[in-house]
Backbone as numpy.savetxt, mean C-alpha at the origin, in Angstrom:
# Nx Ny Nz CAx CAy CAz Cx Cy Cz
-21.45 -1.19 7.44 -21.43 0.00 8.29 -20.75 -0.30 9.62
-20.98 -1.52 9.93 -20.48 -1.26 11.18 -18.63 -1.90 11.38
-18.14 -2.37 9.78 -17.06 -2.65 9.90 -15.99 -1.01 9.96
-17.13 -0.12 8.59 -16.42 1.19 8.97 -16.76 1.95 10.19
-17.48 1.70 11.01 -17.59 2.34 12.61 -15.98 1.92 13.05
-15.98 0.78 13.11 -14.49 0.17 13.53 -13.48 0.64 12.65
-13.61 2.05 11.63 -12.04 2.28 11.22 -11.65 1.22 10.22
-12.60 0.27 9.76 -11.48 -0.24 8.26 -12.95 0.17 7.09
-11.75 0.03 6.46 -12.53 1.24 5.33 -12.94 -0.11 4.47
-13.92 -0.21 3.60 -14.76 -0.95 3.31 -14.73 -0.41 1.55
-15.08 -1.74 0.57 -15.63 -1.70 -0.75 -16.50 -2.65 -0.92
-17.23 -2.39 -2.16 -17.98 -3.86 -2.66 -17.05 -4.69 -3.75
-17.32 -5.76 -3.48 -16.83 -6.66 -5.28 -17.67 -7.35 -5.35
-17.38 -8.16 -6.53 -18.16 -8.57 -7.35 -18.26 -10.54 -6.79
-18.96 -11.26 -7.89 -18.85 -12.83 -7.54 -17.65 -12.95 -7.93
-16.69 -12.25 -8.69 -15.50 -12.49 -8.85 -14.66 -12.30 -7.67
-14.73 -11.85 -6.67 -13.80 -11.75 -5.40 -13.27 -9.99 -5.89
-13.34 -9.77 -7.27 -12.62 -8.21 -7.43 -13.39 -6.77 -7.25
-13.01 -5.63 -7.04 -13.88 -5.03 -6.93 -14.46 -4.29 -8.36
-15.50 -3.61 -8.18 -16.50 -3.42 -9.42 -15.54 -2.83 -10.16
-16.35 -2.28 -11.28 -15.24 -1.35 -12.78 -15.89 -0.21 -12.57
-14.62 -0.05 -12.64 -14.86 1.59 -13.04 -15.91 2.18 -13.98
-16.59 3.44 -13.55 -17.47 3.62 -14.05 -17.00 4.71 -15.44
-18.00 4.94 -16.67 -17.31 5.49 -17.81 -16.43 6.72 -18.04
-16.73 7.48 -16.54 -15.94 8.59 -16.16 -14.64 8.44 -15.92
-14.51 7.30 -15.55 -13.29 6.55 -14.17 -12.55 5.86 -15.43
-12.62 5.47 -16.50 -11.84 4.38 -17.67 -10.60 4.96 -18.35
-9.97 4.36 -17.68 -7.95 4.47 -18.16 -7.73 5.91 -17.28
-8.67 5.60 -16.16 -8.14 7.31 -15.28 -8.20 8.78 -15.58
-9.18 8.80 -16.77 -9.75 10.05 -16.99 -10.06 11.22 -16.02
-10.20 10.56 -14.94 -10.08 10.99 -13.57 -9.48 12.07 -13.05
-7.94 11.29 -13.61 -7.11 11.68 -12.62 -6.23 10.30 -11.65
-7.55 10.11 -11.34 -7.20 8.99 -10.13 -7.53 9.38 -8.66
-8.24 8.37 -7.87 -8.13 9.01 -6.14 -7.09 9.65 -5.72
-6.94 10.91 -4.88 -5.82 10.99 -4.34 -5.09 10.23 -3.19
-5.54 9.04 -3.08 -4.62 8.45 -2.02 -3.93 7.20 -3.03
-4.10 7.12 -4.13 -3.09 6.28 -5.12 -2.10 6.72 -5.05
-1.12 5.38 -5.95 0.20 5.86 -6.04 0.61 6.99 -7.14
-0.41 7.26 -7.86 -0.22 8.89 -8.26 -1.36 9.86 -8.08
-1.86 10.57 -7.19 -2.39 10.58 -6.33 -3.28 12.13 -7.35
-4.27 11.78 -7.65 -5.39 12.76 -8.50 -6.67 13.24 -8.24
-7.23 13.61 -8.45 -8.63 14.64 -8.21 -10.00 14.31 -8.31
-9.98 13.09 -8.97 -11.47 12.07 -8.94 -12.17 12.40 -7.31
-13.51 12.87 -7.94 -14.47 12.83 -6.84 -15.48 12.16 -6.92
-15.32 11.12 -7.89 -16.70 10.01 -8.70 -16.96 9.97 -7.03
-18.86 9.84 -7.41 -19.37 9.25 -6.18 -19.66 7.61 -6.09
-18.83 6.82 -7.35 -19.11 5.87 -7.57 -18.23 4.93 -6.83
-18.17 3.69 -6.52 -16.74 3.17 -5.93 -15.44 2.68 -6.88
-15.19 3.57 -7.91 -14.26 3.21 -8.80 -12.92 3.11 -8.13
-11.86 2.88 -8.90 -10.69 2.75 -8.45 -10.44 1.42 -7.28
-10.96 -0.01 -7.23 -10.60 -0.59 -6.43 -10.29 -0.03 -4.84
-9.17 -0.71 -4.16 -9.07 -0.41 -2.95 -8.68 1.36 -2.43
-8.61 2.08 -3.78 -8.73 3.59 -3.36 -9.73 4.12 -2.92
-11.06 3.45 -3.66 -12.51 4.32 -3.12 -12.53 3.41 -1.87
-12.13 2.33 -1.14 -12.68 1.97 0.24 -12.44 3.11 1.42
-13.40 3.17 2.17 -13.71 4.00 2.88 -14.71 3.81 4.50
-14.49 4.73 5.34 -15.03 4.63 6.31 -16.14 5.80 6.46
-16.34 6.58 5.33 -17.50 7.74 5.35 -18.97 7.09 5.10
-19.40 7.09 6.26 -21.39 6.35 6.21 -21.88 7.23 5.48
-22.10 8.12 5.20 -22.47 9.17 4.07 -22.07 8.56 2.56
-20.82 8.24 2.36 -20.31 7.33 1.12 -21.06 6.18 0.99
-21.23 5.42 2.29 -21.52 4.24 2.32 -22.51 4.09 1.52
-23.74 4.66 2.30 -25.23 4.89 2.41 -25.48 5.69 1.25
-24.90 6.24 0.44 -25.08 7.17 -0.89 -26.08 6.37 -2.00
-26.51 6.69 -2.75 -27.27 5.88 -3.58 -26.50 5.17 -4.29
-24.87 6.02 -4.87 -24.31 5.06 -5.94 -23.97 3.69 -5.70
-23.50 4.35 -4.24 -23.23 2.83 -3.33 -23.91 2.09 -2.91
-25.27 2.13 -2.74 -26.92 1.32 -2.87 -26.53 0.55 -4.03
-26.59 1.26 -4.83 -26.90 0.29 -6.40 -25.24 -0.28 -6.31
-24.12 -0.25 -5.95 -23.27 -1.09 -5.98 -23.56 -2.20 -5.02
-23.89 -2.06 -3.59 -23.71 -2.55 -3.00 -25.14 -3.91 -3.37
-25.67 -3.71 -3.67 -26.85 -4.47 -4.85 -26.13 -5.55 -5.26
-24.96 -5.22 -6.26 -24.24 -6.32 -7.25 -23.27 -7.37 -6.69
-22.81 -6.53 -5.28 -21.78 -6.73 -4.96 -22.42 -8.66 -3.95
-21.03 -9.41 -3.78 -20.80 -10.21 -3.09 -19.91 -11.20 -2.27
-19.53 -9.70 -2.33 -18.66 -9.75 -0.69 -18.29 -8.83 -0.70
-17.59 -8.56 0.66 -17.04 -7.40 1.28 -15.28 -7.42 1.17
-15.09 -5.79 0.23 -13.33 -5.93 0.70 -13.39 -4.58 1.36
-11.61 -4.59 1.87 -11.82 -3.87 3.01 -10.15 -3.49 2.48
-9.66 -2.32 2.79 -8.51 -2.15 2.66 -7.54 -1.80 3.97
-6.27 -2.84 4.05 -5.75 -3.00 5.05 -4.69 -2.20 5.52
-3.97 -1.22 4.36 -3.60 -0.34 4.62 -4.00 0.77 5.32
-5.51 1.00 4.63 -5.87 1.89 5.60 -6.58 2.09 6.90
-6.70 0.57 7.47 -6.83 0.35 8.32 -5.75 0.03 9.33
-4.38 0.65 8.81 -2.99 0.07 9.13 -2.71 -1.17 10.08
-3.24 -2.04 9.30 -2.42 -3.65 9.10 -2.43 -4.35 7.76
-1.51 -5.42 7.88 -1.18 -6.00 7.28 -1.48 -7.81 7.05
-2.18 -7.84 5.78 -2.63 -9.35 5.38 -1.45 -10.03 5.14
-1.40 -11.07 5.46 0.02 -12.18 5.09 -1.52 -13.20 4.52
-1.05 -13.74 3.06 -2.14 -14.17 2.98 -1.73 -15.48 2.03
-2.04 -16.88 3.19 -1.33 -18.25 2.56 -2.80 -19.16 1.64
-2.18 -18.83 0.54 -3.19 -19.83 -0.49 -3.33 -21.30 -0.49
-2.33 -21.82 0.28 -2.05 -22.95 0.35 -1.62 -23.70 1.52
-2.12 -25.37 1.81 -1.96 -25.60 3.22 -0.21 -25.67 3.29
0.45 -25.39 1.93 1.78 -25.21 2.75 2.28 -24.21 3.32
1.71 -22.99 2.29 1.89 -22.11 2.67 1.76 -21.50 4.32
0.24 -21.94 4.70 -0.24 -22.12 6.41 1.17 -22.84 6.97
1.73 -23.96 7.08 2.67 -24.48 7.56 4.17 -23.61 7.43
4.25 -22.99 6.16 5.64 -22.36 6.22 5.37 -21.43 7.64
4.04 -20.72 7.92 4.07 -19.43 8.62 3.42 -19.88 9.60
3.48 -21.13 10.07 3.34 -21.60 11.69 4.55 -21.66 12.12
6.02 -22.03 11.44 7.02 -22.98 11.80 7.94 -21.59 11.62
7.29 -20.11 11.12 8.38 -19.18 10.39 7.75 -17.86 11.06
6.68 -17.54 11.56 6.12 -16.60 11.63 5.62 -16.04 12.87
5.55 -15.04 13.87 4.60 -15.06 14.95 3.41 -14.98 15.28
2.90 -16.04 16.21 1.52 -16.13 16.02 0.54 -14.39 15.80
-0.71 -14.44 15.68 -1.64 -13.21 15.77 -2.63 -13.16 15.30
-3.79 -12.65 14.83 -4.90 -12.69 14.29 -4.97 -13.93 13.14
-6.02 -14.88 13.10 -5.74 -15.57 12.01 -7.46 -15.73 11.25
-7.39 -16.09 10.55 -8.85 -15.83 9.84 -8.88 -17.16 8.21
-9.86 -17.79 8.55 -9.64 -19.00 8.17 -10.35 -18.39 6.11
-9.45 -18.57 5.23 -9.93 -18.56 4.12 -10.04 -20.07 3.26
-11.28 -19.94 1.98 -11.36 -21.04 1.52 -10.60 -22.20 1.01
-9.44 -21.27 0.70 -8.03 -22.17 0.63 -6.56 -22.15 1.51
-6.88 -21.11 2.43 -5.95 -21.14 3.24 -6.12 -20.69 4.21
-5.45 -19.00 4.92 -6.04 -18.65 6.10 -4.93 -17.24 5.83
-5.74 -16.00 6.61 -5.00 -15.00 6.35 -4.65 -14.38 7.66
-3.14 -13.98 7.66 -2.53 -13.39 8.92 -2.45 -12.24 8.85
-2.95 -11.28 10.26 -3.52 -10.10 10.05 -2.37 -9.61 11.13
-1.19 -8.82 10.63 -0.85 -7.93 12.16 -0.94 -6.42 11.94
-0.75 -5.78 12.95 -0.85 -4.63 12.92 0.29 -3.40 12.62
-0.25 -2.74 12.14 1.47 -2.06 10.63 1.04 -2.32 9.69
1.11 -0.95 8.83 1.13 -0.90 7.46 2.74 -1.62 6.71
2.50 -2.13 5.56 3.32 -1.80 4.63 3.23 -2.08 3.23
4.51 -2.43 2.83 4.13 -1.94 0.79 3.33 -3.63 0.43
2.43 -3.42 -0.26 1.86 -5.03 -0.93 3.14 -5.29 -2.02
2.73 -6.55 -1.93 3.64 -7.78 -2.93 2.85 -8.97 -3.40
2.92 -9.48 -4.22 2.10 -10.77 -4.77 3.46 -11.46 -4.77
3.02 -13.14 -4.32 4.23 -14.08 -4.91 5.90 -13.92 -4.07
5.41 -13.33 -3.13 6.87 -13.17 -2.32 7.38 -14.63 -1.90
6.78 -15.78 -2.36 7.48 -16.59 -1.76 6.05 -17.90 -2.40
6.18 -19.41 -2.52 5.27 -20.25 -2.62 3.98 -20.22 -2.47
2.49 -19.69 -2.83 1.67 -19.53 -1.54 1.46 -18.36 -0.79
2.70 -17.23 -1.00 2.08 -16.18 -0.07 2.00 -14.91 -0.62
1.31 -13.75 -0.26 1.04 -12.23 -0.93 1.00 -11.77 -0.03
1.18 -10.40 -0.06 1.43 -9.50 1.20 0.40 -8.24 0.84
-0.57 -8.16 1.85 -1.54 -7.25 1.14 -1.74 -6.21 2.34
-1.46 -4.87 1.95 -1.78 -3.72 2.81 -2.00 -2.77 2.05
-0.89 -1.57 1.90 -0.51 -0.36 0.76 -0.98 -0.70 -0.06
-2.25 -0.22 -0.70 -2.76 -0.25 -2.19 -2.93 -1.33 -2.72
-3.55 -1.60 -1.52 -4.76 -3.47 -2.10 -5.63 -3.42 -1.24
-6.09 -5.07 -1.16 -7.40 -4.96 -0.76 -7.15 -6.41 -0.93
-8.38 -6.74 0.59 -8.40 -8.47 1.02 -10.16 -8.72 0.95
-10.48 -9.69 0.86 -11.71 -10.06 1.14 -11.96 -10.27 2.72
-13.16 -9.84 2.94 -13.64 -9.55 4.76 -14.42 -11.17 4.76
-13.47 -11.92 5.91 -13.66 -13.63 6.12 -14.57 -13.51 7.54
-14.69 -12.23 8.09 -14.74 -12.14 9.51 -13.64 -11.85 10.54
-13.52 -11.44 11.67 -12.90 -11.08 12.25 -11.49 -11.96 12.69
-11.66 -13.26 12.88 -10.71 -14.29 12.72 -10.40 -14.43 14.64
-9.15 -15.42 14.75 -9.74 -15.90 16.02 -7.75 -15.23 16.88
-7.93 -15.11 18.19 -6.29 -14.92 18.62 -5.75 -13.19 18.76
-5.04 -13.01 19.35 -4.84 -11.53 19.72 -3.77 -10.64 18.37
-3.99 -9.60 17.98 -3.24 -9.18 17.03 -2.01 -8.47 17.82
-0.72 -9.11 16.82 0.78 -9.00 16.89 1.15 -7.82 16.28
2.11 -6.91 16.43 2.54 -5.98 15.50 3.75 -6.87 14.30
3.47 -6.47 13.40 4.23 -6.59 11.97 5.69 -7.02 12.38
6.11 -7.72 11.93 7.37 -8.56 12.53 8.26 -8.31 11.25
9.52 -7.99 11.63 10.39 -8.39 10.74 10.59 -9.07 9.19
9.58 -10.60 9.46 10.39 -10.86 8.92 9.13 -11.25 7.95
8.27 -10.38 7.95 6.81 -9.81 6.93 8.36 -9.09 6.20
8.32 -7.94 6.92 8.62 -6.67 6.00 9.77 -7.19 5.21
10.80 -8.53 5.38 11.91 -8.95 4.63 11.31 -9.75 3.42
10.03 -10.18 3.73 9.96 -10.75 2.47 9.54 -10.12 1.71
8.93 -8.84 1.32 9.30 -7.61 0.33 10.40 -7.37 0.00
11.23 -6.66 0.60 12.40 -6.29 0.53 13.18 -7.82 -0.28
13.23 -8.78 0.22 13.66 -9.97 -1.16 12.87 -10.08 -2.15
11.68 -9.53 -2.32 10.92 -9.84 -3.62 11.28 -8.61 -4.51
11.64 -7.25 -4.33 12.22 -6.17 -4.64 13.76 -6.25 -5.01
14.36 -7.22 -4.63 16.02 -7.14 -5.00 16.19 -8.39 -5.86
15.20 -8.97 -6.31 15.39 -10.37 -7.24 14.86 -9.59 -9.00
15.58 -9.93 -9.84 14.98 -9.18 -11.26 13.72 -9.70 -11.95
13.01 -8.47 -12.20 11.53 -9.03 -12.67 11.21 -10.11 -13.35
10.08 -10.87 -13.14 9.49 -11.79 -13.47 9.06 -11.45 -14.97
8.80 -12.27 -16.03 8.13 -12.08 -17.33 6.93 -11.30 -17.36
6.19 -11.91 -16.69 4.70 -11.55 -16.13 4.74 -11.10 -14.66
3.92 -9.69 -14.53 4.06 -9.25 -13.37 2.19 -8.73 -12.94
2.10 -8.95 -12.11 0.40 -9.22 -11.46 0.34 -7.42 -11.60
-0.65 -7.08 -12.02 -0.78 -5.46 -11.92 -1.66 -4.79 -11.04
-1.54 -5.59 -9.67 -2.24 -5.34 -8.99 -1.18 -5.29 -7.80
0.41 -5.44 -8.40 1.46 -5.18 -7.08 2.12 -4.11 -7.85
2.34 -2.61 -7.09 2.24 -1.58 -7.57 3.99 -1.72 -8.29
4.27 -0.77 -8.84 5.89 -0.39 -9.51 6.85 0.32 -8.75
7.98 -0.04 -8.38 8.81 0.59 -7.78 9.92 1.22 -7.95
10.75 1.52 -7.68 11.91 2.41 -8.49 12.52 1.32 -9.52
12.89 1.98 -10.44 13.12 1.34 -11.78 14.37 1.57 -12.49
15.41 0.67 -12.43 16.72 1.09 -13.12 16.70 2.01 -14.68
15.39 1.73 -14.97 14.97 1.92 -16.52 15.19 3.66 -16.77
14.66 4.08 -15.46 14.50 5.61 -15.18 15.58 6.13 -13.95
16.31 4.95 -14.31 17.90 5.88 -12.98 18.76 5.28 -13.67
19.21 6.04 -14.87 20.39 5.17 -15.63 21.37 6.12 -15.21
21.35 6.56 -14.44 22.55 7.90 -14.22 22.44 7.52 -12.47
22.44 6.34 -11.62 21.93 6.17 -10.70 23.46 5.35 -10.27
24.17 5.79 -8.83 25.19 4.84 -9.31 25.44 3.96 -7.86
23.97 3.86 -7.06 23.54 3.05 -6.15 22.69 1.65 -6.87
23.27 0.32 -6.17 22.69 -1.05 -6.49 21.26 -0.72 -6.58
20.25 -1.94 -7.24 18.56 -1.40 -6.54 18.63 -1.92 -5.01
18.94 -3.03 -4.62 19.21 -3.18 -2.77 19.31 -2.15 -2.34
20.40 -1.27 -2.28 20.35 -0.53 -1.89 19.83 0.67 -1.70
19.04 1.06 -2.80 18.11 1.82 -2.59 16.63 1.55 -2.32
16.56 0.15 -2.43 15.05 -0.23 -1.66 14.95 -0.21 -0.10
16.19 -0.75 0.18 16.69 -1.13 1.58 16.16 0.59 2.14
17.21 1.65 2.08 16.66 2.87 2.43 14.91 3.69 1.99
15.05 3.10 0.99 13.95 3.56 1.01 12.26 2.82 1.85
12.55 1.84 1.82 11.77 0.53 2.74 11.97 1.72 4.63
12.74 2.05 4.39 13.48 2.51 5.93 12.56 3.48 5.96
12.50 4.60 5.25 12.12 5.99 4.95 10.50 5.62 5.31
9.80 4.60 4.54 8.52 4.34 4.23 8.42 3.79 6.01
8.68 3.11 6.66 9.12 2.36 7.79 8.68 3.92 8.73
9.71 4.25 8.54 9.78 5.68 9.57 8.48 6.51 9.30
8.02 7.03 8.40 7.09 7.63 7.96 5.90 6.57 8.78
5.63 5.00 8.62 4.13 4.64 9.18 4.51 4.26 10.87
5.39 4.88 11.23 5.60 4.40 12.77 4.76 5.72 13.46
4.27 6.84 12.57 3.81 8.13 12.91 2.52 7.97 12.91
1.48 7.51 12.97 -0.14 7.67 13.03 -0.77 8.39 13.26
-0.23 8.68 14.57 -1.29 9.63 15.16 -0.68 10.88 14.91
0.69 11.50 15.03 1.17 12.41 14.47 2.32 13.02 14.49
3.08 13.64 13.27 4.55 13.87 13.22 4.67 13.10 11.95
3.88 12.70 10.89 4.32 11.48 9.72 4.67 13.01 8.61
3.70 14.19 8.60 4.39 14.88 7.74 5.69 15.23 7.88
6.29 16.01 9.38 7.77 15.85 9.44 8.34 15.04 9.24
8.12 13.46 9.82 8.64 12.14 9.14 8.93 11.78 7.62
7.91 12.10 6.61 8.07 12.38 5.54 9.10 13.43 4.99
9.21 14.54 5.21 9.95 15.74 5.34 11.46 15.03 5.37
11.50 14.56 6.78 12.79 13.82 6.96 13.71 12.68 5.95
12.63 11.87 5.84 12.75 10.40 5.09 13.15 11.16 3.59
12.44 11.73 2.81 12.74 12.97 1.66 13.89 13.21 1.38
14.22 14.20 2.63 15.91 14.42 2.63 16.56 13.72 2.99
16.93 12.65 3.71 18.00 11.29 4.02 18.02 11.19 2.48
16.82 10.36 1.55 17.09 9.75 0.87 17.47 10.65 -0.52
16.61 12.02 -0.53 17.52 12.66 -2.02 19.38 12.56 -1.53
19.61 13.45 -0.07 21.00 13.38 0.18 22.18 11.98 -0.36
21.19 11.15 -0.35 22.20 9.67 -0.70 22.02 10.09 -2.22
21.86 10.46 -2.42 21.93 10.87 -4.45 22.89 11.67 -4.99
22.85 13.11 -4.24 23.78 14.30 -4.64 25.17 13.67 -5.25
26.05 12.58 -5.40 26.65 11.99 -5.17 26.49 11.42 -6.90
25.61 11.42 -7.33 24.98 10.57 -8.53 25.23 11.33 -9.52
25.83 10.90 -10.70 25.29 11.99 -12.51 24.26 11.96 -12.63
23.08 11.12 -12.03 21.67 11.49 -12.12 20.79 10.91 -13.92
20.06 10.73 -14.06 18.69 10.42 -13.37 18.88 9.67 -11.66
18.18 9.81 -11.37 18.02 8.30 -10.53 16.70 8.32 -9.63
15.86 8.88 -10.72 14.86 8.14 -10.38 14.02 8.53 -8.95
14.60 10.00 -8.40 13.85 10.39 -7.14 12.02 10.66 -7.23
11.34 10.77 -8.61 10.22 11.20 -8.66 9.50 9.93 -7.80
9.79 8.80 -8.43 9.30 7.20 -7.69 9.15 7.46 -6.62
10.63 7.63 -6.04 10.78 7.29 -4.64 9.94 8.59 -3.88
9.72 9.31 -3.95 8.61 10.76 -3.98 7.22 10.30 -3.64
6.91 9.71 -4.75 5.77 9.20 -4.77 5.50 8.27 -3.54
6.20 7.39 -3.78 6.16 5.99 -2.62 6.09 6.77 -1.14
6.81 7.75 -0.70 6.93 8.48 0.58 5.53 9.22 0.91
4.84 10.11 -0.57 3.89 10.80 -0.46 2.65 9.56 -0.10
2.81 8.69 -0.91 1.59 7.82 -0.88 1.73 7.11 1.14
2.55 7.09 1.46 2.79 6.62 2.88 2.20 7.57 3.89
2.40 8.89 3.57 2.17 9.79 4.33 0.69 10.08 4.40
0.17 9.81 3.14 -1.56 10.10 2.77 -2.02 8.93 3.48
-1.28 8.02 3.93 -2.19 6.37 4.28 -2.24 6.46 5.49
-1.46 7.39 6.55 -1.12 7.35 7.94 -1.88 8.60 8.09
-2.76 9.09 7.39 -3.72 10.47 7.57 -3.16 11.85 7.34
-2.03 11.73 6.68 -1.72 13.38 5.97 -2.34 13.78 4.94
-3.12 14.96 5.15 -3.80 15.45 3.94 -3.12 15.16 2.54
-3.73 15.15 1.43 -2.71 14.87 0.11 -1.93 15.70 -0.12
-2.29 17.58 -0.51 -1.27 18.04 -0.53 -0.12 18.67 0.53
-0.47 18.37 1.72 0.74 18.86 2.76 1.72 17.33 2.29
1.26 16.21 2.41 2.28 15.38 2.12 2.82 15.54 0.94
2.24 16.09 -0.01 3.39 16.14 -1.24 4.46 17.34 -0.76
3.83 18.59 -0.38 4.47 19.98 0.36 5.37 19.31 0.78
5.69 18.24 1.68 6.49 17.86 2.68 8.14 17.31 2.03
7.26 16.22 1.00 8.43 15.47 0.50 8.91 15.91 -0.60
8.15 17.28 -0.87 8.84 18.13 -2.13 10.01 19.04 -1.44
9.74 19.70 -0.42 10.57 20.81 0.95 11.56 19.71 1.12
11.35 18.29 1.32 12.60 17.68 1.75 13.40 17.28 0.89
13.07 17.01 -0.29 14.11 16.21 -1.65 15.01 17.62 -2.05
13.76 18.78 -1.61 14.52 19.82 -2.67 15.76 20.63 -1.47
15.51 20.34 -0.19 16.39 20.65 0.75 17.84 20.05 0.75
17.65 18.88 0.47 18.88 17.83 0.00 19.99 18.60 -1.13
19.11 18.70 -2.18 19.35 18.72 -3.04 19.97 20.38 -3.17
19.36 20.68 -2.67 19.93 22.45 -2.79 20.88 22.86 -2.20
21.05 21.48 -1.06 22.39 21.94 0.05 23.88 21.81 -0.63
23.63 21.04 -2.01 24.88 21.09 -2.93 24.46 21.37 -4.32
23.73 22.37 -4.22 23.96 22.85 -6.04 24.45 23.96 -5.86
């Protein structure tokens, strides 16, 4: 309770470090899904299904019975950092700690059992494996709560947000962790006649612009980011794949406090503004 007094939204997990399962309502998303996922649905379980979607800052949620009897099983606390807009840099390894003393700017640090996790302030997209040792956890994850950690918090640096952006322009791995969400997909823009760089690059921008808004202006921001990026398309034989990139904008806009459906309203008014200015 009193981590959500402070604005970060809170779950239970398990002795596994993960959070609980979904309950029989909640299985393969019968749901729907929370609406602040990356496909964003109508589930009102009072249960804490959905991982880092049900974390929350409502004491009413908290204190609910379902969440009694979770909070029962549970052992430990996660907390989701997106929606607390910052960002985990999170080194598994003492090299990892060393790459991001010698590479990184100092800021919040918080000592974990195998490494230590860097906390700055700014949302952005999670990644697993961006590099030896490190994961990038904000947007649609969830960290384990070590305590508050020691040192003044930095805003999100550069050269966080580049190591996404290189883990996004390298071609998929065999095995991919399903807990680092999907992003635009050549598979579904075969009519697309932009590199993927280049459309992560803008679109990274779009998502960028959209969480610099907090307190307010992220739905026009969204709106905006929408149309820049359908406009770079018109240009295309098409597919290419704008529903993704839709999504990714809407889900940004819901994380920085836009209701769910004005942010879809927003980035639907803007793709289709683009788009209409040349049909």
């Amino acid at each position: 309770m009193a981590l959500a007094d402070g604005h970060l939204p809170v779950l239970p997990l398990g002795a596994d470090k993960r959070p609980l399962g979904n309950c029989p309502d909640c299985a393969d998303l019968a749901c729907g899904g929370r609406p602040n996922m990356k496909t964003p649905g109508p589930c009102v379980c009072p249960w804490p299904c959905h991982g880092w979607a049900a974390a929350t800052t409502n004491p009413q949620v908290l204190a609910s019975r379902q969440w009694g009897l979770a909070w029962r099983r549970a052992r430990a606390i996660g907390y989701h950092p997106g929606g607390a807009l910052v960002t985990v840099v999170d080194l598994d390894n003492p090299d990892a700690v060393t790459w991001a003393r010698t590479t990184l700017p100092a800021t919040t640090t918080v000592t974990t059992t195998r490494g230590e996790h860097w906390i700055y302030r700014g949302a952005m997209r999670s990644a697993n494996k961006v590099r030896p040792g490190v994961d990038i956890k904000s947007l649609m994850s969830y960290a384990r709560w070590l305590g508050p950690g020691t040192g003044p918090i930095a805003a999100l640096p550069p050269a966080v947000l580049a190591l996404v952006e290189r883990e996004e322009s390298t071609p998929a791995r065999a095995a991919v962790d399903s807990s680092t969400p999907t992003h635009w997909d050549r598979s579904v823009a075969t009519g697309c006649r932009h590199t993927p760089a280049f459309v992560q690059t803008g679109l990274e921008r779009g998502l960028d612009h959209i969480r610099a808004h907090p307190e307010q202006g992220a739905g026009t921001a969204a709106y905006g980011a929408a149309r820049f990026l359908a406009a770079r398309h018109t240009a295309c034989p098409g597919p290419c794949g704008l529903d993704g990139i839709a999504e990714e904008l809407i889900a940004a806009a819901i994380t920085v406090g836009v209701p769910a459906p004005y942010a879809r309203r927003c980035v639907t008014n803007g793709m289709n503004a683009a788009l209409g200015a040349v049909a």
